[in-house]
Amino acid sequence: MLVLGLTGSIGMGKSTAAAMFRRLGLPVHDADASVHKLFRAGGAAVVPIARRFPQAVEKGAVNREILGRLVFGDAAALTDLEEIVHPLVRRERDRFLALHRRARRRAAVLDIPLLFETGGEKVCDFVYVVSAPAFLQRQRVLARSGMTESRLSSILKKQMPDREKRRRADYVLPTGLGRAATMRMIKKTLNRLGVRHA
């Protein structure tokens, strides 16, 4: 089974590209959705986070907003959080891959925002990076509720620069030219890889 990594900086259109892979019939593992599952009541991250960040757990679930404030600008706290969350997300990813290998799927997609930053590309056969012009990225992100220039700047500092991601990619998916162009590029690359799709 081919493992296809999908990544890109904030506001580059990764969620849209992931939805396109799903529409074409490929199973997609969403790392962000895994984190949401780990943080809700009964999730595997709740107890270890409660030990390290007790004020971030309310009614048996992790309050992401409070947790975000606790780690924002605190490198040591962020490292502690990553050491709790990343292994749990990797475990979910491995379960997903095992399930689709057993089902003899031709390919599966790992949708991981910090793919390169966490070394996740090592389990991928090919990596797709979504990319758009910087002005469009800013426009998209600043249109989100609660987003500010300083918050965007802080997020971008934690992420590998877009040009470096593009350099490391096997395929770059342009998302600034409209959805049809992105879908054409996905289909073209899947055909090249011999992956049948809807």
PDB file of C-alpha atoms in Angstrom:
ATOM      1  CA  MET A   1       0.000   0.000   0.000  1.00  0.00           C
ATOM      2  CA  LEU A   2       1.261   3.435  -0.909  1.00  0.00           C
ATOM      3  CA  VAL A   3       1.297   5.913   1.970  1.00  0.00           C
ATOM      4  CA  LEU A   4       0.740   9.459   0.721  1.00  0.00           C
ATOM      5  CA  GLY A   5       1.589  12.317   3.058  1.00  0.00           C
ATOM      6  CA  LEU A   6      -0.427  15.532   2.748  1.00  0.00           C
ATOM      7  CA  THR A   7       0.845  18.667   4.427  1.00  0.00           C
ATOM      8  CA  GLY A   8       1.129  22.425   4.094  1.00  0.00           C
ATOM      9  CA  SER A   9       1.294  25.550   6.193  1.00  0.00           C
ATOM     10  CA  ILE A  10      -1.780  27.163   7.755  1.00  0.00           C
ATOM     11  CA  GLY A  11      -4.218  28.646   5.241  1.00  0.00           C
ATOM     12  CA  MET A  12      -2.730  26.840   2.242  1.00  0.00           C
ATOM     13  CA  GLY A  13      -5.817  24.711   1.520  1.00  0.00           C
ATOM     14  CA  LYS A  14      -4.870  21.361   3.039  1.00  0.00           C
ATOM     15  CA  SER A  15      -8.392  20.571   4.299  1.00  0.00           C
ATOM     16  CA  THR A  16      -9.790  21.240   0.826  1.00  0.00           C
ATOM     17  CA  ALA A  17      -7.173  18.938  -0.748  1.00  0.00           C
ATOM     18  CA  ALA A  18      -7.898  16.214   1.858  1.00  0.00           C
ATOM     19  CA  ALA A  19     -11.609  16.399   0.972  1.00  0.00           C
ATOM     20  CA  MET A  20     -10.666  15.932  -2.700  1.00  0.00           C
ATOM     21  CA  PHE A  21      -8.672  12.765  -1.936  1.00  0.00           C
ATOM     22  CA  ARG A  22     -11.701  11.459   0.006  1.00  0.00           C
ATOM     23  CA  ARG A  23     -14.015  12.303  -2.902  1.00  0.00           C
ATOM     24  CA  LEU A  24     -11.720  10.256  -5.150  1.00  0.00           C
ATOM     25  CA  GLY A  25     -12.204   7.262  -2.835  1.00  0.00           C
ATOM     26  CA  LEU A  26      -8.932   7.293  -0.877  1.00  0.00           C
ATOM     27  CA  PRO A  27      -9.016   6.804   2.904  1.00  0.00           C
ATOM     28  CA  VAL A  28      -7.625   9.874   4.719  1.00  0.00           C
ATOM     29  CA  HIS A  29      -6.255   9.973   8.271  1.00  0.00           C
ATOM     30  CA  ASP A  30      -6.795  13.452   9.732  1.00  0.00           C
ATOM     31  CA  ALA A  31      -4.201  14.146  12.458  1.00  0.00           C
ATOM     32  CA  ASP A  32      -6.166  17.181  13.742  1.00  0.00           C
ATOM     33  CA  ALA A  33      -9.324  15.051  14.115  1.00  0.00           C
ATOM     34  CA  SER A  34      -7.211  12.524  16.055  1.00  0.00           C
ATOM     35  CA  VAL A  35      -6.160  15.260  18.470  1.00  0.00           C
ATOM     36  CA  HIS A  36      -9.808  16.313  18.966  1.00  0.00           C
ATOM     37  CA  LYS A  37     -10.681  12.680  19.765  1.00  0.00           C
ATOM     38  CA  LEU A  38      -7.759  12.380  22.204  1.00  0.00           C
ATOM     39  CA  PHE A  39      -8.839  15.599  23.971  1.00  0.00           C
ATOM     40  CA  ARG A  40     -12.528  14.827  24.443  1.00  0.00           C
ATOM     41  CA  ALA A  41     -13.942  13.109  27.557  1.00  0.00           C
ATOM     42  CA  GLY A  42     -12.464   9.610  27.811  1.00  0.00           C
ATOM     43  CA  GLY A  43      -9.709  10.450  25.298  1.00  0.00           C
ATOM     44  CA  ALA A  44      -6.240   9.020  25.877  1.00  0.00           C
ATOM     45  CA  ALA A  45      -4.623  12.471  26.252  1.00  0.00           C
ATOM     46  CA  VAL A  46      -6.926  13.759  29.020  1.00  0.00           C
ATOM     47  CA  VAL A  47      -5.219  12.138  32.037  1.00  0.00           C
ATOM     48  CA  PRO A  48      -1.592  12.951  31.074  1.00  0.00           C
ATOM     49  CA  ILE A  49      -2.589  16.532  30.186  1.00  0.00           C
ATOM     50  CA  ALA A  50      -4.477  16.871  33.495  1.00  0.00           C
ATOM     51  CA  ARG A  51      -1.255  15.898  35.295  1.00  0.00           C
ATOM     52  CA  ARG A  52       0.859  18.500  33.490  1.00  0.00           C
ATOM     53  CA  PHE A  53      -1.757  21.228  32.801  1.00  0.00           C
ATOM     54  CA  PRO A  54      -4.531  20.666  35.399  1.00  0.00           C
ATOM     55  CA  GLN A  55      -6.242  24.005  34.679  1.00  0.00           C
ATOM     56  CA  ALA A  56      -6.759  22.965  31.016  1.00  0.00           C
ATOM     57  CA  VAL A  57      -9.062  20.042  31.873  1.00  0.00           C
ATOM     58  CA  GLU A  58     -12.727  20.763  32.537  1.00  0.00           C
ATOM     59  CA  LYS A  59     -15.538  18.214  32.949  1.00  0.00           C
ATOM     60  CA  GLY A  60     -13.198  15.378  31.986  1.00  0.00           C
ATOM     61  CA  ALA A  61     -12.134  16.907  28.658  1.00  0.00           C
ATOM     62  CA  VAL A  62      -9.287  19.151  27.517  1.00  0.00           C
ATOM     63  CA  ASN A  63     -10.268  22.769  26.912  1.00  0.00           C
ATOM     64  CA  ARG A  64      -8.177  23.566  23.830  1.00  0.00           C
ATOM     65  CA  GLU A  65      -8.532  27.320  24.275  1.00  0.00           C
ATOM     66  CA  ILE A  66      -7.147  27.275  27.842  1.00  0.00           C
ATOM     67  CA  LEU A  67      -4.426  24.797  26.834  1.00  0.00           C
ATOM     68  CA  GLY A  68      -3.460  27.047  23.916  1.00  0.00           C
ATOM     69  CA  ARG A  69      -3.070  30.019  26.263  1.00  0.00           C
ATOM     70  CA  LEU A  70      -0.933  27.955  28.663  1.00  0.00           C
ATOM     71  CA  VAL A  71       1.570  26.889  25.992  1.00  0.00           C
ATOM     72  CA  PHE A  72       1.487  30.059  23.849  1.00  0.00           C
ATOM     73  CA  GLY A  73       4.951  31.615  23.957  1.00  0.00           C
ATOM     74  CA  ASP A  74       6.242  29.011  26.456  1.00  0.00           C
ATOM     75  CA  ALA A  75       8.649  26.701  24.604  1.00  0.00           C
ATOM     76  CA  ALA A  76       9.109  24.294  27.542  1.00  0.00           C
ATOM     77  CA  ALA A  77       5.348  23.892  28.071  1.00  0.00           C
ATOM     78  CA  LEU A  78       4.837  23.349  24.342  1.00  0.00           C
ATOM     79  CA  THR A  79       7.537  20.649  24.317  1.00  0.00           C
ATOM     80  CA  ASP A  80       5.836  18.924  27.288  1.00  0.00           C
ATOM     81  CA  LEU A  81       2.513  18.999  25.432  1.00  0.00           C
ATOM     82  CA  GLU A  82       4.057  17.623  22.228  1.00  0.00           C
ATOM     83  CA  GLU A  83       5.690  14.783  24.196  1.00  0.00           C
ATOM     84  CA  ILE A  84       2.214  13.796  25.442  1.00  0.00           C
ATOM     85  CA  VAL A  85       0.262  14.250  22.195  1.00  0.00           C
ATOM     86  CA  HIS A  86       2.602  13.209  19.355  1.00  0.00           C
ATOM     87  CA  PRO A  87       3.081   9.542  20.428  1.00  0.00           C
ATOM     88  CA  LEU A  88      -0.712   9.173  20.858  1.00  0.00           C
ATOM     89  CA  VAL A  89      -1.364  10.650  17.396  1.00  0.00           C
ATOM     90  CA  ARG A  90       1.292   8.319  15.912  1.00  0.00           C
ATOM     91  CA  ARG A  91      -0.470   5.347  17.530  1.00  0.00           C
ATOM     92  CA  GLU A  92      -3.783   6.399  15.879  1.00  0.00           C
ATOM     93  CA  ARG A  93      -1.952   6.825  12.556  1.00  0.00           C
ATOM     94  CA  ASP A  94      -0.430   3.329  12.808  1.00  0.00           C
ATOM     95  CA  ARG A  95      -3.859   1.801  13.549  1.00  0.00           C
ATOM     96  CA  PHE A  96      -5.301   3.563  10.495  1.00  0.00           C
ATOM     97  CA  LEU A  97      -2.492   2.285   8.235  1.00  0.00           C
ATOM     98  CA  ALA A  98      -2.774  -1.282   9.577  1.00  0.00           C
ATOM     99  CA  LEU A  99      -6.540  -1.272   8.983  1.00  0.00           C
ATOM    100  CA  HIS A 100      -6.199  -0.195   5.345  1.00  0.00           C
ATOM    101  CA  ARG A 101      -3.277  -2.540   4.678  1.00  0.00           C
ATOM    102  CA  ARG A 102      -5.469  -5.427   5.878  1.00  0.00           C
ATOM    103  CA  ALA A 103      -8.221  -4.180   3.552  1.00  0.00           C
ATOM    104  CA  ARG A 104      -5.628  -4.298   0.713  1.00  0.00           C
ATOM    105  CA  ARG A 105      -6.110  -0.660  -0.229  1.00  0.00           C
ATOM    106  CA  ARG A 106      -3.857   0.575  -3.023  1.00  0.00           C
ATOM    107  CA  ALA A 107      -3.139   3.854  -1.205  1.00  0.00           C
ATOM    108  CA  ALA A 108      -4.009   5.829   1.919  1.00  0.00           C
ATOM    109  CA  VAL A 109      -3.447   9.493   2.786  1.00  0.00           C
ATOM    110  CA  LEU A 110      -1.982  10.920   6.002  1.00  0.00           C
ATOM    111  CA  ASP A 111      -3.230  14.494   6.456  1.00  0.00           C
ATOM    112  CA  ILE A 112      -0.685  15.917   8.935  1.00  0.00           C
ATOM    113  CA  PRO A 113      -0.110  19.683   9.338  1.00  0.00           C
ATOM    114  CA  LEU A 114       3.366  19.285  10.908  1.00  0.00           C
ATOM    115  CA  LEU A 115       4.439  16.301   8.786  1.00  0.00           C
ATOM    116  CA  PHE A 116       8.041  17.419   8.182  1.00  0.00           C
ATOM    117  CA  GLU A 117       8.382  19.093  11.590  1.00  0.00           C
ATOM    118  CA  THR A 118       7.565  15.808  13.378  1.00  0.00           C
ATOM    119  CA  GLY A 119       9.469  13.473  11.019  1.00  0.00           C
ATOM    120  CA  GLY A 120       6.205  11.965   9.730  1.00  0.00           C
ATOM    121  CA  GLU A 121       7.483  11.935   6.138  1.00  0.00           C
ATOM    122  CA  LYS A 122       9.588   8.867   7.065  1.00  0.00           C
ATOM    123  CA  VAL A 123       6.477   6.637   6.913  1.00  0.00           C
ATOM    124  CA  CYS A 124       5.327   8.117   3.570  1.00  0.00           C
ATOM    125  CA  ASP A 125       6.163   6.877   0.094  1.00  0.00           C
ATOM    126  CA  PHE A 126       5.290  10.245  -1.462  1.00  0.00           C
ATOM    127  CA  VAL A 127       4.535  13.653   0.033  1.00  0.00           C
ATOM    128  CA  TYR A 128       2.102  16.240  -1.304  1.00  0.00           C
ATOM    129  CA  VAL A 129       2.493  19.849  -0.169  1.00  0.00           C
ATOM    130  CA  VAL A 130      -0.363  22.301  -0.671  1.00  0.00           C
ATOM    131  CA  SER A 131       0.820  25.791  -1.474  1.00  0.00           C
ATOM    132  CA  ALA A 132      -0.621  29.199  -2.361  1.00  0.00           C
ATOM    133  CA  PRO A 133       0.825  32.716  -2.660  1.00  0.00           C
ATOM    134  CA  ALA A 134       1.649  34.339   0.707  1.00  0.00           C
ATOM    135  CA  PHE A 135      -0.905  37.141   0.226  1.00  0.00           C
ATOM    136  CA  LEU A 136      -3.686  34.584  -0.287  1.00  0.00           C
ATOM    137  CA  GLN A 137      -2.545  32.554   2.728  1.00  0.00           C
ATOM    138  CA  ARG A 138      -2.712  35.682   4.959  1.00  0.00           C
ATOM    139  CA  GLN A 139      -6.107  36.635   3.553  1.00  0.00           C
ATOM    140  CA  ARG A 140      -7.543  33.166   4.237  1.00  0.00           C
ATOM    141  CA  VAL A 141      -6.124  32.880   7.757  1.00  0.00           C
ATOM    142  CA  LEU A 142      -7.017  36.409   8.906  1.00  0.00           C
ATOM    143  CA  ALA A 143     -10.619  35.789   7.799  1.00  0.00           C
ATOM    144  CA  ARG A 144     -10.864  33.067  10.496  1.00  0.00           C
ATOM    145  CA  SER A 145     -12.680  33.914  13.709  1.00  0.00           C
ATOM    146  CA  GLY A 146     -10.337  35.045  16.515  1.00  0.00           C
ATOM    147  CA  MET A 147      -7.241  35.199  14.290  1.00  0.00           C
ATOM    148  CA  THR A 148      -4.872  38.144  14.636  1.00  0.00           C
ATOM    149  CA  GLU A 149      -1.656  39.199  12.881  1.00  0.00           C
ATOM    150  CA  SER A 150       0.424  38.323  15.969  1.00  0.00           C
ATOM    151  CA  ARG A 151      -1.218  34.897  16.329  1.00  0.00           C
ATOM    152  CA  LEU A 152      -0.624  34.159  12.652  1.00  0.00           C
ATOM    153  CA  SER A 153       2.994  35.264  12.979  1.00  0.00           C
ATOM    154  CA  SER A 154       3.485  32.971  16.002  1.00  0.00           C
ATOM    155  CA  ILE A 155       1.959  29.979  14.145  1.00  0.00           C
ATOM    156  CA  LEU A 156       4.132  30.568  11.078  1.00  0.00           C
ATOM    157  CA  LYS A 157       7.286  30.686  13.245  1.00  0.00           C
ATOM    158  CA  LYS A 158       6.517  27.127  14.464  1.00  0.00           C
ATOM    159  CA  GLN A 159       5.976  25.854  10.920  1.00  0.00           C
ATOM    160  CA  MET A 160       8.640  25.090   8.360  1.00  0.00           C
ATOM    161  CA  PRO A 161       8.650  27.813   5.664  1.00  0.00           C
ATOM    162  CA  ASP A 162       6.491  27.082   2.615  1.00  0.00           C
ATOM    163  CA  ARG A 163       9.477  27.225   0.227  1.00  0.00           C
ATOM    164  CA  GLU A 164      11.278  24.521   2.266  1.00  0.00           C
ATOM    165  CA  LYS A 165       8.167  22.308   2.292  1.00  0.00           C
ATOM    166  CA  ARG A 166       7.840  22.719  -1.475  1.00  0.00           C
ATOM    167  CA  ARG A 167      11.518  21.813  -1.885  1.00  0.00           C
ATOM    168  CA  ARG A 168      11.012  18.577   0.074  1.00  0.00           C
ATOM    169  CA  ALA A 169       7.721  17.608  -1.600  1.00  0.00           C
ATOM    170  CA  ASP A 170       7.308  14.938  -4.242  1.00  0.00           C
ATOM    171  CA  TYR A 171       4.258  16.832  -5.517  1.00  0.00           C
ATOM    172  CA  VAL A 172       3.206  20.448  -4.955  1.00  0.00           C
ATOM    173  CA  LEU A 173      -0.542  21.082  -5.139  1.00  0.00           C
ATOM    174  CA  PRO A 174      -1.299  24.696  -6.102  1.00  0.00           C
ATOM    175  CA  THR A 175      -4.420  25.919  -4.297  1.00  0.00           C
ATOM    176  CA  GLY A 176      -4.425  29.526  -5.479  1.00  0.00           C
ATOM    177  CA  LEU A 177      -5.680  28.728  -8.988  1.00  0.00           C
ATOM    178  CA  GLY A 178      -9.109  27.405  -8.017  1.00  0.00           C
ATOM    179  CA  ARG A 179     -10.369  24.003  -6.878  1.00  0.00           C
ATOM    180  CA  ALA A 180     -10.619  22.546 -10.381  1.00  0.00           C
ATOM    181  CA  ALA A 181      -6.864  23.052 -10.941  1.00  0.00           C
ATOM    182  CA  THR A 182      -6.040  21.376  -7.608  1.00  0.00           C
ATOM    183  CA  MET A 183      -8.303  18.402  -8.407  1.00  0.00           C
ATOM    184  CA  ARG A 184      -6.742  18.017 -11.880  1.00  0.00           C
ATOM    185  CA  MET A 185      -3.271  17.925 -10.319  1.00  0.00           C
ATOM    186  CA  ILE A 186      -4.334  15.304  -7.734  1.00  0.00           C
ATOM    187  CA  LYS A 187      -5.866  13.070 -10.427  1.00  0.00           C
ATOM    188  CA  LYS A 188      -2.811  13.453 -12.662  1.00  0.00           C
ATOM    189  CA  THR A 189      -0.405  12.438  -9.872  1.00  0.00           C
ATOM    190  CA  LEU A 190      -2.571   9.500  -8.753  1.00  0.00           C
ATOM    191  CA  ASN A 191      -2.667   8.259 -12.342  1.00  0.00           C
ATOM    192  CA  ARG A 192       1.121   8.553 -12.480  1.00  0.00           C
ATOM    193  CA  LEU A 193       1.387   6.513  -9.258  1.00  0.00           C
ATOM    194  CA  GLY A 194      -0.988   3.867 -10.623  1.00  0.00           C
ATOM    195  CA  VAL A 195      -3.641   4.565  -7.976  1.00  0.00           C
ATOM    196  CA  ARG A 196      -7.165   3.940  -9.260  1.00  0.00           C
ATOM    197  CA  HIS A 197      -9.673   6.547  -8.126  1.00  0.00           C
ATOM    198  CA  ALA A 198     -13.305   7.555  -8.482  1.00  0.00           C
TER     199      ALA A 198
END
